[in-house]
């Protein structure tokens, strides 16, 4: 199933989508925060689902929904996590991330009806991403996650 709004479509991906989404790239400095786009399909844990962000021009981004996010001590019971949120560098600055995040709650309510909320961590140095998440309605919990490889991260949450 997919959802569409503002010229952006979100849909769950399978391995058959790998070649189409292999065109997504981000600057090396952003890989510190989001990971390598080509690795999104690799080693996908059983508790994570991979989604694609598409525009009329084709694949524009990727993200994972972590159904096992409750394993983190800062996560609420049955909460899902947003991980690996990446928008292709050629598509950045066009409102694609905002449009995708705007329709994310509806997609999550449909695909994960028992999830009360979604949480994420965003690196304290990644102010641009922090602002995009904040504008999408995610609230900073005021706590930091210190287990990330690139430094402290804000913990943000959005009720579903």
PDB file of C-alpha atoms in Angstrom:
ATOM      1  CA  UNK A   1       0.000   0.000   0.000  1.00  0.00           C
ATOM      2  CA  UNK A   2       1.039   3.557  -0.543  1.00  0.00           C
ATOM      3  CA  UNK A   3      -0.050   6.996   0.549  1.00  0.00           C
ATOM      4  CA  UNK A   4       0.301  10.190  -1.434  1.00  0.00           C
ATOM      5  CA  UNK A   5       0.182  13.884  -0.570  1.00  0.00           C
ATOM      6  CA  UNK A   6       1.846  17.000  -1.905  1.00  0.00           C
ATOM      7  CA  UNK A   7       3.358  15.159  -4.879  1.00  0.00           C
ATOM      8  CA  UNK A   8       5.094  12.707  -2.553  1.00  0.00           C
ATOM      9  CA  UNK A   9       4.168   9.044  -2.166  1.00  0.00           C
ATOM     10  CA  UNK A  10       5.205   6.756   0.688  1.00  0.00           C
ATOM     11  CA  UNK A  11       5.179   3.006   0.233  1.00  0.00           C
ATOM     12  CA  UNK A  12       6.665  -0.063   1.816  1.00  0.00           C
ATOM     13  CA  UNK A  13       9.568  -1.442  -0.209  1.00  0.00           C
ATOM     14  CA  UNK A  14      10.726  -4.955  -0.962  1.00  0.00           C
ATOM     15  CA  UNK A  15      14.009  -6.244  -2.319  1.00  0.00           C
ATOM     16  CA  UNK A  16      12.594  -5.871  -5.848  1.00  0.00           C
ATOM     17  CA  UNK A  17      12.770  -2.085  -5.345  1.00  0.00           C
ATOM     18  CA  UNK A  18      16.511  -2.164  -4.654  1.00  0.00           C
ATOM     19  CA  UNK A  19      17.674  -1.168  -8.151  1.00  0.00           C
ATOM     20  CA  UNK A  20      15.272   1.764  -8.454  1.00  0.00           C
ATOM     21  CA  UNK A  21      16.233   3.175  -5.062  1.00  0.00           C
ATOM     22  CA  UNK A  22      19.966   2.610  -5.614  1.00  0.00           C
ATOM     23  CA  UNK A  23      20.040   6.007  -7.352  1.00  0.00           C
ATOM     24  CA  UNK A  24      19.565   7.816  -4.026  1.00  0.00           C
ATOM     25  CA  UNK A  25      22.689   9.545  -2.747  1.00  0.00           C
ATOM     26  CA  UNK A  26      23.503  11.946   0.055  1.00  0.00           C
ATOM     27  CA  UNK A  27      26.659  13.943   0.778  1.00  0.00           C
ATOM     28  CA  UNK A  28      29.259  12.082   2.865  1.00  0.00           C
ATOM     29  CA  UNK A  29      28.754  14.526   5.753  1.00  0.00           C
ATOM     30  CA  UNK A  30      25.095  13.461   5.976  1.00  0.00           C
ATOM     31  CA  UNK A  31      26.047   9.774   6.049  1.00  0.00           C
ATOM     32  CA  UNK A  32      27.351  10.437   9.560  1.00  0.00           C
ATOM     33  CA  UNK A  33      23.759  11.025  10.653  1.00  0.00           C
ATOM     34  CA  UNK A  34      21.670   8.834   8.343  1.00  0.00           C
ATOM     35  CA  UNK A  35      23.867   6.092   7.021  1.00  0.00           C
ATOM     36  CA  UNK A  36      24.655   5.126   3.448  1.00  0.00           C
ATOM     37  CA  UNK A  37      21.539   4.970   1.242  1.00  0.00           C
ATOM     38  CA  UNK A  38      22.780   1.884  -0.598  1.00  0.00           C
ATOM     39  CA  UNK A  39      22.896   0.038   2.732  1.00  0.00           C
ATOM     40  CA  UNK A  40      19.200   0.625   3.479  1.00  0.00           C
ATOM     41  CA  UNK A  41      18.237  -2.736   1.982  1.00  0.00           C
ATOM     42  CA  UNK A  42      21.189  -4.596   3.521  1.00  0.00           C
ATOM     43  CA  UNK A  43      20.946  -6.397   6.821  1.00  0.00           C
ATOM     44  CA  UNK A  44      17.382  -5.238   7.377  1.00  0.00           C
ATOM     45  CA  UNK A  45      16.472  -6.634  10.802  1.00  0.00           C
ATOM     46  CA  UNK A  46      13.218  -8.572  11.114  1.00  0.00           C
ATOM     47  CA  UNK A  47      11.739  -5.840  13.290  1.00  0.00           C
ATOM     48  CA  UNK A  48      12.275  -3.095  10.686  1.00  0.00           C
ATOM     49  CA  UNK A  49      10.250  -2.236   7.611  1.00  0.00           C
ATOM     50  CA  UNK A  50      11.728  -0.233   4.753  1.00  0.00           C
ATOM     51  CA  UNK A  51       9.699   2.513   3.095  1.00  0.00           C
ATOM     52  CA  UNK A  52      10.359   4.585   0.011  1.00  0.00           C
ATOM     53  CA  UNK A  53       9.616   8.230  -0.650  1.00  0.00           C
ATOM     54  CA  UNK A  54       8.736   8.885  -4.279  1.00  0.00           C
ATOM     55  CA  UNK A  55       7.865  11.893  -6.416  1.00  0.00           C
ATOM     56  CA  UNK A  56       6.668  12.034 -10.026  1.00  0.00           C
ATOM     57  CA  UNK A  57      10.358  11.987 -11.008  1.00  0.00           C
ATOM     58  CA  UNK A  58      10.982   8.713  -9.164  1.00  0.00           C
ATOM     59  CA  UNK A  59      12.643   7.601  -5.919  1.00  0.00           C
ATOM     60  CA  UNK A  60      13.437  10.525  -3.633  1.00  0.00           C
ATOM     61  CA  UNK A  61      14.208   8.989  -0.243  1.00  0.00           C
ATOM     62  CA  UNK A  62      14.095   6.124   2.211  1.00  0.00           C
ATOM     63  CA  UNK A  63      13.286   5.450   5.831  1.00  0.00           C
ATOM     64  CA  UNK A  64      12.866   2.530   8.171  1.00  0.00           C
ATOM     65  CA  UNK A  65      10.142   1.934  10.721  1.00  0.00           C
ATOM     66  CA  UNK A  66      11.479   0.054  13.728  1.00  0.00           C
ATOM     67  CA  UNK A  67       8.808  -2.142  15.335  1.00  0.00           C
ATOM     68  CA  UNK A  68      11.324  -3.098  18.038  1.00  0.00           C
ATOM     69  CA  UNK A  69      11.962   0.456  19.249  1.00  0.00           C
ATOM     70  CA  UNK A  70      10.579  -0.441  22.668  1.00  0.00           C
ATOM     71  CA  UNK A  71      13.937  -2.102  23.382  1.00  0.00           C
ATOM     72  CA  UNK A  72      15.379   1.381  23.989  1.00  0.00           C
ATOM     73  CA  UNK A  73      14.905   2.585  27.555  1.00  0.00           C
ATOM     74  CA  UNK A  74      13.600   5.958  26.336  1.00  0.00           C
ATOM     75  CA  UNK A  75      10.885   4.428  24.134  1.00  0.00           C
ATOM     76  CA  UNK A  76       7.271   3.968  25.149  1.00  0.00           C
ATOM     77  CA  UNK A  77       5.671   0.534  25.099  1.00  0.00           C
ATOM     78  CA  UNK A  78       4.482  -0.447  21.593  1.00  0.00           C
ATOM     79  CA  UNK A  79       5.996   2.744  20.156  1.00  0.00           C
ATOM     80  CA  UNK A  80       7.557   2.533  16.695  1.00  0.00           C
ATOM     81  CA  UNK A  81      10.755   4.310  15.740  1.00  0.00           C
ATOM     82  CA  UNK A  82      11.706   6.348  12.694  1.00  0.00           C
ATOM     83  CA  UNK A  83      15.190   5.449  11.539  1.00  0.00           C
ATOM     84  CA  UNK A  84      17.402   5.992   8.533  1.00  0.00           C
ATOM     85  CA  UNK A  85      15.360   8.924   7.155  1.00  0.00           C
ATOM     86  CA  UNK A  86      17.185   9.984   3.980  1.00  0.00           C
ATOM     87  CA  UNK A  87      16.220  12.323   1.128  1.00  0.00           C
ATOM     88  CA  UNK A  88      18.295  12.238  -2.058  1.00  0.00           C
ATOM     89  CA  UNK A  89      20.679  15.195  -2.155  1.00  0.00           C
ATOM     90  CA  UNK A  90      19.323  16.311  -5.558  1.00  0.00           C
ATOM     91  CA  UNK A  91      15.823  16.451  -4.031  1.00  0.00           C
ATOM     92  CA  UNK A  92      16.712  18.270  -0.807  1.00  0.00           C
ATOM     93  CA  UNK A  93      15.302  21.748  -0.287  1.00  0.00           C
ATOM     94  CA  UNK A  94      12.107  20.998  -2.237  1.00  0.00           C
ATOM     95  CA  UNK A  95       9.859  20.196   0.732  1.00  0.00           C
ATOM     96  CA  UNK A  96       9.970  16.438   0.155  1.00  0.00           C
ATOM     97  CA  UNK A  97      10.970  15.588   3.727  1.00  0.00           C
ATOM     98  CA  UNK A  98       8.211  17.842   5.100  1.00  0.00           C
ATOM     99  CA  UNK A  99       5.599  16.304   2.781  1.00  0.00           C
ATOM    100  CA  UNK A 100       6.704  12.771   3.675  1.00  0.00           C
ATOM    101  CA  UNK A 101       6.673  13.500   7.399  1.00  0.00           C
ATOM    102  CA  UNK A 102       3.289  15.192   7.029  1.00  0.00           C
ATOM    103  CA  UNK A 103       1.670  12.020   5.765  1.00  0.00           C
ATOM    104  CA  UNK A 104       3.668   9.659   7.979  1.00  0.00           C
ATOM    105  CA  UNK A 105       1.133   9.616  10.851  1.00  0.00           C
ATOM    106  CA  UNK A 106      -1.644   8.389   8.529  1.00  0.00           C
ATOM    107  CA  UNK A 107       0.627   5.689   7.099  1.00  0.00           C
ATOM    108  CA  UNK A 108       1.621   4.571  10.585  1.00  0.00           C
ATOM    109  CA  UNK A 109      -1.958   4.501  11.871  1.00  0.00           C
ATOM    110  CA  UNK A 110      -2.818   2.291   8.897  1.00  0.00           C
ATOM    111  CA  UNK A 111       0.214  -0.023   9.027  1.00  0.00           C
ATOM    112  CA  UNK A 112       0.810  -0.087  12.818  1.00  0.00           C
ATOM    113  CA  UNK A 113      -2.633   0.494  14.371  1.00  0.00           C
ATOM    114  CA  UNK A 114      -1.487  -0.485  17.881  1.00  0.00           C
ATOM    115  CA  UNK A 115       1.388   2.013  17.980  1.00  0.00           C
ATOM    116  CA  UNK A 116       0.532   4.947  20.278  1.00  0.00           C
ATOM    117  CA  UNK A 117       3.359   7.123  18.977  1.00  0.00           C
ATOM    118  CA  UNK A 118       6.518   7.308  16.918  1.00  0.00           C
ATOM    119  CA  UNK A 119       9.896   8.383  18.267  1.00  0.00           C
ATOM    120  CA  UNK A 120      13.217   9.221  16.711  1.00  0.00           C
ATOM    121  CA  UNK A 121      16.637  10.414  17.677  1.00  0.00           C
ATOM    122  CA  UNK A 122      18.357  13.202  15.792  1.00  0.00           C
ATOM    123  CA  UNK A 123      21.956  14.222  16.284  1.00  0.00           C
ATOM    124  CA  UNK A 124      22.393  17.447  18.234  1.00  0.00           C
ATOM    125  CA  UNK A 125      24.635  18.750  15.421  1.00  0.00           C
ATOM    126  CA  UNK A 126      21.992  18.075  12.739  1.00  0.00           C
ATOM    127  CA  UNK A 127      19.979  21.268  13.225  1.00  0.00           C
ATOM    128  CA  UNK A 128      18.375  21.151   9.776  1.00  0.00           C
ATOM    129  CA  UNK A 129      16.855  17.733  10.404  1.00  0.00           C
ATOM    130  CA  UNK A 130      15.824  18.738  13.918  1.00  0.00           C
ATOM    131  CA  UNK A 131      13.873  21.696  12.528  1.00  0.00           C
ATOM    132  CA  UNK A 132      12.158  19.562   9.867  1.00  0.00           C
ATOM    133  CA  UNK A 133      11.044  17.047  12.502  1.00  0.00           C
ATOM    134  CA  UNK A 134       9.887  19.853  14.790  1.00  0.00           C
ATOM    135  CA  UNK A 135       7.824  21.473  12.015  1.00  0.00           C
ATOM    136  CA  UNK A 136       6.260  18.059  11.333  1.00  0.00           C
ATOM    137  CA  UNK A 137       4.947  17.979  14.910  1.00  0.00           C
ATOM    138  CA  UNK A 138       7.612  15.928  16.677  1.00  0.00           C
ATOM    139  CA  UNK A 139       8.223  17.215  20.203  1.00  0.00           C
ATOM    140  CA  UNK A 140      11.631  17.205  21.860  1.00  0.00           C
ATOM    141  CA  UNK A 141      11.365  15.163  25.062  1.00  0.00           C
ATOM    142  CA  UNK A 142      14.172  17.182  26.648  1.00  0.00           C
ATOM    143  CA  UNK A 143      16.252  14.038  27.092  1.00  0.00           C
ATOM    144  CA  UNK A 144      19.301  12.987  25.113  1.00  0.00           C
ATOM    145  CA  UNK A 145      20.236   9.585  23.738  1.00  0.00           C
ATOM    146  CA  UNK A 146      23.953   9.095  24.298  1.00  0.00           C
ATOM    147  CA  UNK A 147      24.395   5.740  22.576  1.00  0.00           C
ATOM    148  CA  UNK A 148      24.788   7.017  19.025  1.00  0.00           C
ATOM    149  CA  UNK A 149      28.076   6.681  17.208  1.00  0.00           C
ATOM    150  CA  UNK A 150      28.081  10.323  16.061  1.00  0.00           C
ATOM    151  CA  UNK A 151      27.425  11.959  19.429  1.00  0.00           C
ATOM    152  CA  UNK A 152      24.441  12.965  21.569  1.00  0.00           C
ATOM    153  CA  UNK A 153      20.991  12.914  20.018  1.00  0.00           C
ATOM    154  CA  UNK A 154      17.735  14.635  20.849  1.00  0.00           C
ATOM    155  CA  UNK A 155      14.854  12.233  21.519  1.00  0.00           C
ATOM    156  CA  UNK A 156      11.700  13.379  19.741  1.00  0.00           C
ATOM    157  CA  UNK A 157       8.177  11.929  19.784  1.00  0.00           C
ATOM    158  CA  UNK A 158       4.918  12.335  17.869  1.00  0.00           C
ATOM    159  CA  UNK A 159       1.634  10.931  19.129  1.00  0.00           C
ATOM    160  CA  UNK A 160      -0.435   8.918  16.696  1.00  0.00           C
TER     161      UNK A 160
END
